[in-house]
Amino acid sequence: MKKNLTQYLVEQQRTKGTVTADVRLLLETVARACKAIGHAVSKGALGGVLGSLESENVQGEVQKKLDVLSNEILLEANEWGGNLAAMASEEMDTLHRIPEYYPKGDNLLLFDPLDGSSNIDVNVSIGTIFSVLQVPEEARQRDIQEIDFLQAGYKQVAAGYAVYGPQTMLILTVGDGVASFTLDKEMGSWVLTSERLCIPEDTAEFAINMSNMRHWEPPVKRYIDDCLQGVEGPLGKNYNMRWIASMVADVHRILTRGGVFMYPRDKRASVREGKLRLMYEANPMSMLVEQAGGMSIDGVQRILDIQPTGLHQRVGVILGSKNEVARVLKYHTADTN
Ligand code: AHG
Ligand code: MN
Ligand code: MN
């Protein structure tokens, strides 16, 4: 019989020591919440879950019904689990402490409850992204503050996402490679379908929103120009382009068959620091990509080394196949020298 999520995590805990009992139980709770979100997503119009609300989130984005519902599912599932001290999310202005009357643990959970909002109503793959950090030593005897979340991505103890697509899948790292699980909907269990995802070092496929070309910085423009020139250009091969506009789905393709994903910062005022959020989009995805042998940068530096300054901080993201991302890095550093 194939292994399931619980067996995989127990084995990681027992033989590799990459996961503690606390984190193992926390991940099982997150996975259970993702199952519930996937269920709501799949109901679509029948469940009355499509469409927008009147409200906006802290970043001024209109909230979809599923953004809010998914946030509630994750909060509710994780509040009483006993493995967390606090949570933070794209859909909440500030942190959410575990209420007094519930048991607490020494972990912090961050999430983008529903990634790819623009794809919800058109039945295209969307997902949930999550990141697990430990409560810093100095904060263990007091109330958690926002600053306790502001840890560089290399300190994550686990990261992953669920993708709600033709299959519902969970992709996870606890710091020892990347495993993927497929939801067996009849049995209700996450079945291990790949123990070690590996991103090929080379690729001939890129993902970027080309409609922003006129706003890009020169190194990004140079790289995409090179790709577009195909066999006649400096890269000597023809490139294919894909852009799903759900980071989860684009990164999932890259973890499966390689490629480069780019949402660079650009000259628009709203994207000067980037569009994607460091703490619950870029950091967890960067940990997964690195654990699968890929590379992830903001243009000039490794994303996992960035010291965060805010819960909702944005960052440029260029990730995927190692040799291509290294080339983009080279273009950026050549540009600043
Ligand atoms: P979210 O739905 O959580 O706000 O994230 C959407 C993000 C990301 O998933 C995707 O890569 C990007 O926004 C798409 O942006 P464009 O619509 O600008 O292409
Ligand atoms: Mn998102
Ligand atoms: Mn979102």
Tab-separated table of C-alpha atoms and ligand atoms in Angstrom:
chain	number	residue	atom	x	y	z
A	1	MET	CA	0.000	0.000	0.000
A	2	LYS	CA	1.171	3.529	-0.744
A	3	LYS	CA	2.288	5.765	2.095
A	4	ASN	CA	0.035	8.579	3.245
A	5	LEU	CA	0.899	11.965	4.728
A	6	THR	CA	0.860	10.722	8.328
A	7	GLN	CA	3.214	7.834	7.561
A	8	TYR	CA	5.557	10.125	5.612
A	9	LEU	CA	5.733	12.608	8.489
A	10	VAL	CA	6.179	9.925	11.143
A	11	GLU	CA	9.043	8.503	9.105
A	12	GLN	CA	10.640	11.948	8.713
A	13	GLN	CA	10.383	12.402	12.474
A	14	ARG	CA	11.745	8.964	13.336
A	15	THR	CA	14.535	8.409	10.840
A	16	LYS	CA	15.655	11.867	9.754
A	17	GLY	CA	14.680	14.052	12.700
A	18	THR	CA	13.652	16.810	10.278
A	19	VAL	CA	10.285	17.281	11.917
A	20	THR	CA	9.151	17.436	15.538
A	21	ALA	CA	5.926	15.857	16.820
A	22	ASP	CA	4.512	19.382	17.177
A	23	VAL	CA	5.215	20.327	13.578
A	24	ARG	CA	3.966	16.974	12.347
A	25	LEU	CA	0.585	17.483	14.010
A	26	LEU	CA	0.432	21.066	12.827
A	27	LEU	CA	1.045	19.997	9.218
A	28	GLU	CA	-1.662	17.378	9.470
A	29	THR	CA	-4.084	20.061	10.635
A	30	VAL	CA	-3.102	22.367	7.779
A	31	ALA	CA	-3.540	19.501	5.324
A	32	ARG	CA	-6.989	18.801	6.765
A	33	ALA	CA	-7.961	22.438	6.325
A	34	CYS	CA	-6.743	22.316	2.705
A	35	LYS	CA	-8.995	19.327	2.150
A	36	ALA	CA	-11.958	21.412	3.361
A	37	ILE	CA	-10.932	24.375	1.163
A	38	GLY	CA	-10.568	22.075	-1.851
A	39	HIS	CA	-14.033	20.743	-1.149
A	40	ALA	CA	-15.525	24.252	-1.079
A	41	VAL	CA	-13.622	25.210	-4.249
A	42	SER	CA	-14.922	22.199	-6.130
A	43	LYS	CA	-18.542	23.072	-5.321
A	44	GLY	CA	-18.233	26.372	-7.199
A	45	ALA	CA	-21.556	27.974	-8.038
A	46	LEU	CA	-23.414	25.061	-6.400
A	47	GLY	CA	-21.903	25.996	-3.055
A	48	GLY	CA	-22.489	29.726	-3.557
A	49	VAL	CA	-18.767	30.354	-3.080
A	50	LEU	CA	-17.935	32.265	-6.282
A	51	GLY	CA	-17.794	36.035	-6.674
A	52	SER	CA	-16.508	38.984	-4.656
A	53	LEU	CA	-17.391	40.590	-1.347
A	54	GLU	CA	-17.673	44.333	-0.663
A	55	SER	CA	-14.563	44.208	1.521
A	56	GLU	CA	-10.882	44.839	0.777
A	57	ASN	CA	-7.871	43.283	2.497
A	58	VAL	CA	-5.020	45.255	4.113
A	59	GLN	CA	-3.383	45.580	0.716
A	60	GLY	CA	-6.450	47.212	-0.837
A	61	GLU	CA	-7.368	44.155	-2.905
A	62	VAL	CA	-11.044	43.256	-3.274
A	63	GLN	CA	-11.688	40.055	-1.354
A	64	LYS	CA	-13.345	37.135	-3.069
A	65	LYS	CA	-15.776	35.007	-1.067
A	66	LEU	CA	-13.308	32.124	-1.238
A	67	ASP	CA	-10.397	34.275	0.034
A	68	VAL	CA	-12.337	34.940	3.224
A	69	LEU	CA	-13.849	31.467	3.550
A	70	SER	CA	-10.446	29.793	3.121
A	71	ASN	CA	-8.943	32.122	5.713
A	72	GLU	CA	-11.695	31.175	8.173
A	73	ILE	CA	-11.249	27.457	7.520
A	74	LEU	CA	-7.499	27.692	8.224
A	75	LEU	CA	-7.975	29.792	11.365
A	76	GLU	CA	-10.649	27.556	12.780
A	77	ALA	CA	-8.821	24.311	12.043
A	78	ASN	CA	-5.563	25.516	13.574
A	79	GLU	CA	-6.814	27.439	16.603
A	80	TRP	CA	-7.363	24.503	18.893
A	81	GLY	CA	-4.636	22.161	17.642
A	82	GLY	CA	-2.233	23.062	20.482
A	83	ASN	CA	0.857	23.393	18.272
A	84	LEU	CA	0.737	27.102	17.511
A	85	ALA	CA	1.283	30.420	19.252
A	86	ALA	CA	-0.071	32.653	16.462
A	87	MET	CA	-1.000	32.865	12.792
A	88	ALA	CA	-0.729	35.511	10.083
A	89	SER	CA	-2.329	35.690	6.674
A	90	GLU	CA	-2.703	37.727	3.514
A	91	GLU	CA	-6.313	38.333	4.482
A	92	MET	CA	-5.674	39.704	8.004
A	93	ASP	CA	-4.168	43.114	8.790
A	94	THR	CA	-2.178	41.827	11.717
A	95	LEU	CA	-1.326	38.610	13.537
A	96	HIS	CA	-3.935	36.312	15.086
A	97	ARG	CA	-2.916	34.989	18.508
A	98	ILE	CA	-4.243	31.662	19.706
A	99	PRO	CA	-7.032	32.513	22.196
A	100	GLU	CA	-6.274	32.100	25.907
A	101	TYR	CA	-8.646	29.148	26.381
A	102	TYR	CA	-6.825	26.918	23.860
A	103	PRO	CA	-3.545	25.055	24.383
A	104	LYS	CA	-0.539	26.620	22.685
A	105	GLY	CA	2.692	25.500	21.049
A	106	ASP	CA	5.948	27.086	19.933
A	107	ASN	CA	5.203	27.448	16.225
A	108	LEU	CA	3.971	30.239	13.997
A	109	LEU	CA	1.918	29.642	10.882
A	110	LEU	CA	1.650	31.995	7.904
A	111	PHE	CA	-0.571	31.487	4.885
A	112	ASP	CA	-1.984	32.791	1.668
A	113	PRO	CA	-5.349	31.072	2.118
A	114	LEU	CA	-6.353	31.285	-1.524
A	115	ASP	CA	-3.740	32.058	-4.138
A	116	GLY	CA	-4.741	32.953	-7.686
A	117	SER	CA	-7.943	34.816	-6.795
A	118	SER	CA	-8.411	36.065	-10.361
A	119	ASN	CA	-8.789	32.435	-11.458
A	120	ILE	CA	-11.495	31.393	-8.970
A	121	ASP	CA	-14.494	32.385	-11.040
A	122	VAL	CA	-13.088	30.985	-14.291
A	123	ASN	CA	-12.421	27.460	-12.986
A	124	VAL	CA	-8.637	27.554	-13.337
A	125	SER	CA	-6.239	26.014	-10.769
A	126	ILE	CA	-5.813	27.911	-7.501
A	127	GLY	CA	-4.171	26.989	-4.218
A	128	THR	CA	-3.189	27.594	-0.585
A	129	ILE	CA	0.401	28.450	0.414
A	130	PHE	CA	1.770	28.026	3.954
A	131	SER	CA	4.942	28.547	5.945
A	132	VAL	CA	5.922	27.341	9.438
A	133	LEU	CA	8.347	29.200	11.718
A	134	GLN	CA	9.345	28.635	15.331
A	135	VAL	CA	8.594	31.135	18.044
A	136	PRO	CA	11.920	32.833	18.813
A	137	GLU	CA	13.428	31.845	22.177
A	138	GLU	CA	13.006	35.349	23.659
A	139	ALA	CA	9.255	35.368	22.868
A	140	ARG	CA	8.315	32.088	24.509
A	141	GLN	CA	7.273	33.586	27.854
A	142	ARG	CA	5.299	36.548	26.531
A	143	ASP	CA	2.558	37.427	24.035
A	144	ILE	CA	3.566	37.007	20.405
A	145	GLN	CA	4.212	40.259	18.533
A	146	GLU	CA	4.397	40.927	14.808
A	147	ILE	CA	8.175	41.191	15.066
A	148	ASP	CA	8.357	37.516	16.094
A	149	PHE	CA	7.173	36.585	12.594
A	150	LEU	CA	9.847	38.666	10.878
A	151	GLN	CA	12.383	35.882	10.418
A	152	ALA	CA	14.392	35.226	7.264
A	153	GLY	CA	13.020	32.433	5.068
A	154	TYR	CA	15.943	30.084	5.707
A	155	LYS	CA	14.574	29.695	9.240
A	156	GLN	CA	11.326	28.084	8.040
A	157	VAL	CA	10.893	24.609	9.495
A	158	ALA	CA	8.323	23.578	6.903
A	159	ALA	CA	6.612	25.033	3.859
A	160	GLY	CA	4.160	23.884	1.246
A	161	TYR	CA	1.081	24.443	-0.798
A	162	ALA	CA	-2.099	22.708	-1.841
A	163	VAL	CA	-3.212	23.046	-5.437
A	164	TYR	CA	-6.879	22.731	-6.357
A	165	GLY	CA	-6.742	21.682	-9.985
A	166	PRO	CA	-7.639	18.615	-12.052
A	167	GLN	CA	-6.183	16.808	-9.040
A	168	THR	CA	-6.019	18.147	-5.507
A	169	MET	CA	-2.401	17.886	-4.405
A	170	LEU	CA	-0.285	18.805	-1.410
A	171	ILE	CA	3.379	19.659	-1.918
A	172	LEU	CA	5.488	19.764	1.213
A	173	THR	CA	8.995	20.215	2.527
A	174	VAL	CA	10.228	19.744	6.074
A	175	GLY	CA	13.791	20.494	5.017
A	176	ASP	CA	14.631	17.128	3.489
A	177	GLY	CA	13.551	17.375	-0.156
A	178	VAL	CA	10.064	17.945	-1.494
A	179	ALA	CA	7.293	15.345	-1.383
A	180	SER	CA	3.994	15.442	-3.204
A	181	PHE	CA	0.691	13.918	-2.130
A	182	THR	CA	-2.490	13.466	-4.155
A	183	LEU	CA	-5.843	13.585	-2.426
A	184	ASP	CA	-7.717	10.315	-2.733
A	185	LYS	CA	-11.185	11.811	-2.532
A	186	GLU	CA	-12.959	8.508	-1.894
A	187	MET	CA	-10.715	7.618	1.035
A	188	GLY	CA	-10.188	11.207	2.160
A	189	SER	CA	-6.447	10.680	2.489
A	190	TRP	CA	-3.333	12.392	1.133
A	191	VAL	CA	-1.433	9.650	-0.696
A	192	LEU	CA	2.308	10.042	-1.271
A	193	THR	CA	2.754	10.156	-5.057
A	194	SER	CA	6.318	11.443	-5.316
A	195	GLU	CA	8.924	11.283	-2.578
A	196	ARG	CA	11.490	13.635	-4.081
A	197	LEU	CA	10.608	16.283	-6.651
A	198	CYS	CA	13.557	17.556	-8.614
A	199	ILE	CA	13.678	20.662	-10.826
A	200	PRO	CA	15.833	20.135	-13.941
A	201	GLU	CA	18.789	22.561	-13.978
A	202	ASP	CA	18.088	23.689	-17.534
A	203	THR	CA	14.844	24.653	-19.170
A	204	ALA	CA	13.337	26.221	-22.264
A	205	GLU	CA	10.122	27.487	-20.654
A	206	PHE	CA	9.453	30.796	-18.917
A	207	ALA	CA	6.472	32.291	-17.082
A	208	ILE	CA	5.950	36.040	-16.798
A	209	ASN	CA	3.040	38.437	-17.301
A	210	MET	CA	4.185	39.882	-20.635
A	211	SER	CA	1.629	42.699	-20.479
A	212	ASN	CA	3.919	44.413	-17.962
A	213	MET	CA	6.904	44.476	-20.337
A	214	ARG	CA	7.026	48.247	-20.653
A	215	HIS	CA	7.435	48.543	-16.855
A	216	TRP	CA	10.275	46.023	-16.454
A	217	GLU	CA	13.805	46.850	-15.376
A	218	PRO	CA	16.534	46.350	-18.028
A	219	PRO	CA	17.915	42.972	-16.770
A	220	VAL	CA	14.472	41.354	-16.924
A	221	LYS	CA	13.810	42.824	-20.354
A	222	ARG	CA	17.199	41.587	-21.551
A	223	TYR	CA	16.560	38.023	-20.369
A	224	ILE	CA	13.087	37.787	-21.915
A	225	ASP	CA	14.413	39.353	-25.148
A	226	ASP	CA	17.062	36.614	-25.216
A	227	CYS	CA	14.391	33.929	-24.756
A	228	LEU	CA	12.214	35.388	-27.491
A	229	GLN	CA	15.073	35.317	-29.990
A	230	GLY	CA	15.070	31.523	-29.806
A	231	VAL	CA	17.723	29.489	-31.626
A	232	GLU	CA	19.025	32.586	-33.392
A	233	GLY	CA	19.625	34.409	-30.090
A	234	PRO	CA	22.326	34.175	-27.378
A	235	LEU	CA	20.561	31.314	-25.560
A	236	GLY	CA	20.565	29.163	-28.702
A	237	LYS	CA	17.207	27.462	-28.136
A	238	ASN	CA	13.521	28.109	-28.691
A	239	TYR	CA	11.567	28.960	-25.553
A	240	ASN	CA	7.958	28.236	-24.708
A	241	MET	CA	5.852	30.527	-22.517
A	242	ARG	CA	3.194	29.708	-19.874
A	243	TRP	CA	1.431	32.101	-17.474
A	244	ILE	CA	-1.424	30.766	-15.366
A	245	ALA	CA	-1.554	33.763	-12.989
A	246	SER	CA	-1.852	31.505	-9.952
A	247	MET	CA	1.603	31.333	-8.431
A	248	VAL	CA	0.736	27.940	-6.979
A	249	ALA	CA	-0.088	26.489	-10.388
A	250	ASP	CA	2.905	28.092	-12.112
A	251	VAL	CA	5.306	26.888	-9.406
A	252	HIS	CA	3.701	23.458	-9.493
A	253	ARG	CA	4.513	23.181	-13.187
A	254	ILE	CA	8.099	24.187	-12.470
A	255	LEU	CA	8.456	21.622	-9.680
A	256	THR	CA	7.112	19.031	-12.103
A	257	ARG	CA	8.983	19.757	-15.330
A	258	GLY	CA	11.238	22.778	-14.749
A	259	GLY	CA	11.035	26.340	-16.011
A	260	VAL	CA	11.486	29.893	-14.767
A	261	PHE	CA	8.767	31.872	-12.980
A	262	MET	CA	9.156	35.624	-12.737
A	263	TYR	CA	7.125	38.293	-11.016
A	264	PRO	CA	9.866	40.915	-10.888
A	265	ARG	CA	9.564	44.298	-9.237
A	266	ASP	CA	8.942	46.901	-11.915
A	267	LYS	CA	8.536	50.638	-12.428
A	268	ARG	CA	4.848	50.872	-11.480
A	269	ALA	CA	4.368	52.564	-8.113
A	270	SER	CA	2.405	49.587	-6.774
A	271	VAL	CA	5.019	47.043	-7.890
A	272	ARG	CA	8.198	48.964	-7.055
A	273	GLU	CA	9.007	46.417	-4.335
A	274	GLY	CA	7.424	43.522	-6.250
A	275	LYS	CA	3.874	42.163	-6.247
A	276	LEU	CA	4.151	38.902	-4.371
A	277	ARG	CA	4.364	38.822	-0.612
A	278	LEU	CA	7.596	37.708	1.032
A	279	MET	CA	6.286	35.999	4.152
A	280	TYR	CA	3.503	33.793	2.795
A	281	GLU	CA	4.178	33.538	-0.938
A	282	ALA	CA	7.857	34.031	-1.811
A	283	ASN	CA	9.465	32.421	1.262
A	284	PRO	CA	7.544	29.141	1.279
A	285	MET	CA	7.846	28.788	-2.498
A	286	SER	CA	11.574	29.563	-2.321
A	287	MET	CA	12.119	26.873	0.317
A	288	LEU	CA	10.296	24.324	-1.867
A	289	VAL	CA	12.206	25.347	-4.981
A	290	GLU	CA	15.601	25.184	-3.257
A	291	GLN	CA	14.737	21.859	-1.653
A	292	ALA	CA	13.953	20.557	-5.153
A	293	GLY	CA	17.352	21.698	-6.466
A	294	GLY	CA	16.240	25.002	-7.972
A	295	MET	CA	17.124	28.609	-7.190
A	296	SER	CA	15.044	31.586	-6.022
A	297	ILE	CA	16.090	35.253	-6.010
A	298	ASP	CA	14.531	38.716	-5.857
A	299	GLY	CA	16.756	39.813	-8.760
A	300	VAL	CA	19.979	40.468	-6.883
A	301	GLN	CA	19.864	38.198	-3.835
A	302	ARG	CA	18.599	34.884	-2.478
A	303	ILE	CA	15.039	35.353	-1.221
A	304	LEU	CA	15.563	33.054	1.782
A	305	ASP	CA	18.295	35.410	3.078
A	306	ILE	CA	16.109	38.533	3.126
A	307	GLN	CA	15.528	39.948	6.621
A	308	PRO	CA	11.801	40.827	6.605
A	309	THR	CA	10.624	44.243	7.784
A	310	GLY	CA	6.849	43.757	7.571
A	311	LEU	CA	4.247	41.006	7.611
A	312	HIS	CA	2.850	42.032	4.227
A	313	GLN	CA	6.125	43.100	2.622
A	314	ARG	CA	6.351	42.584	-1.139
A	315	VAL	CA	9.309	41.262	-3.058
A	316	GLY	CA	10.423	40.567	-6.636
A	317	VAL	CA	10.462	36.832	-7.403
A	318	ILE	CA	12.512	34.923	-9.965
A	319	LEU	CA	12.621	31.188	-9.314
A	320	GLY	CA	13.007	27.813	-10.948
A	321	SER	CA	15.644	25.955	-12.949
A	322	LYS	CA	19.058	26.753	-11.505
A	323	ASN	CA	21.038	27.656	-14.616
A	324	GLU	CA	18.368	30.026	-15.933
A	325	VAL	CA	17.849	31.814	-12.613
A	326	ALA	CA	21.640	32.135	-12.296
A	327	ARG	CA	21.660	33.831	-15.689
A	328	VAL	CA	18.999	36.330	-14.604
A	329	LEU	CA	21.031	37.018	-11.461
A	330	LYS	CA	24.089	37.641	-13.630
A	331	TYR	CA	22.153	40.118	-15.788
A	332	HIS	CA	21.076	41.989	-12.652
A	333	THR	CA	24.533	42.154	-11.122
A	334	ALA	CA	26.155	43.119	-14.446
A	335	ASP	CA	23.601	45.942	-14.620
A	336	THR	CA	24.490	47.386	-11.211
A	337	ASN	CA	28.285	47.178	-11.731
B	1	AHG	P1	-3.477	36.330	-4.711
B	1	AHG	O1	-4.642	35.750	-5.449
B	1	AHG	O2	-3.158	35.577	-3.453
B	1	AHG	O3	-3.598	37.812	-4.463
B	1	AHG	O4	-2.147	36.114	-5.576
B	1	AHG	C1	-2.152	36.376	-6.949
B	1	AHG	C2	-0.737	36.501	-7.430
B	1	AHG	C3	-0.091	35.215	-7.902
B	1	AHG	O5	-0.755	34.060	-7.617
B	1	AHG	C4	0.044	35.369	-9.381
B	1	AHG	O6	1.255	34.857	-9.816
B	1	AHG	C5	-0.045	36.853	-9.599
B	1	AHG	O7	-0.731	37.392	-8.508
B	1	AHG	C6	-0.765	37.191	-10.879
B	1	AHG	O8	-0.682	38.539	-11.094
B	1	AHG	P2	-1.150	39.235	-12.452
B	1	AHG	O9	-2.643	39.214	-12.422
B	1	AHG	O10	-0.559	40.608	-12.328
B	1	AHG	O11	-0.573	38.459	-13.618
B	2	MN	MN	-1.239	34.780	-3.644
B	3	MN	MN	-4.466	35.069	-1.781
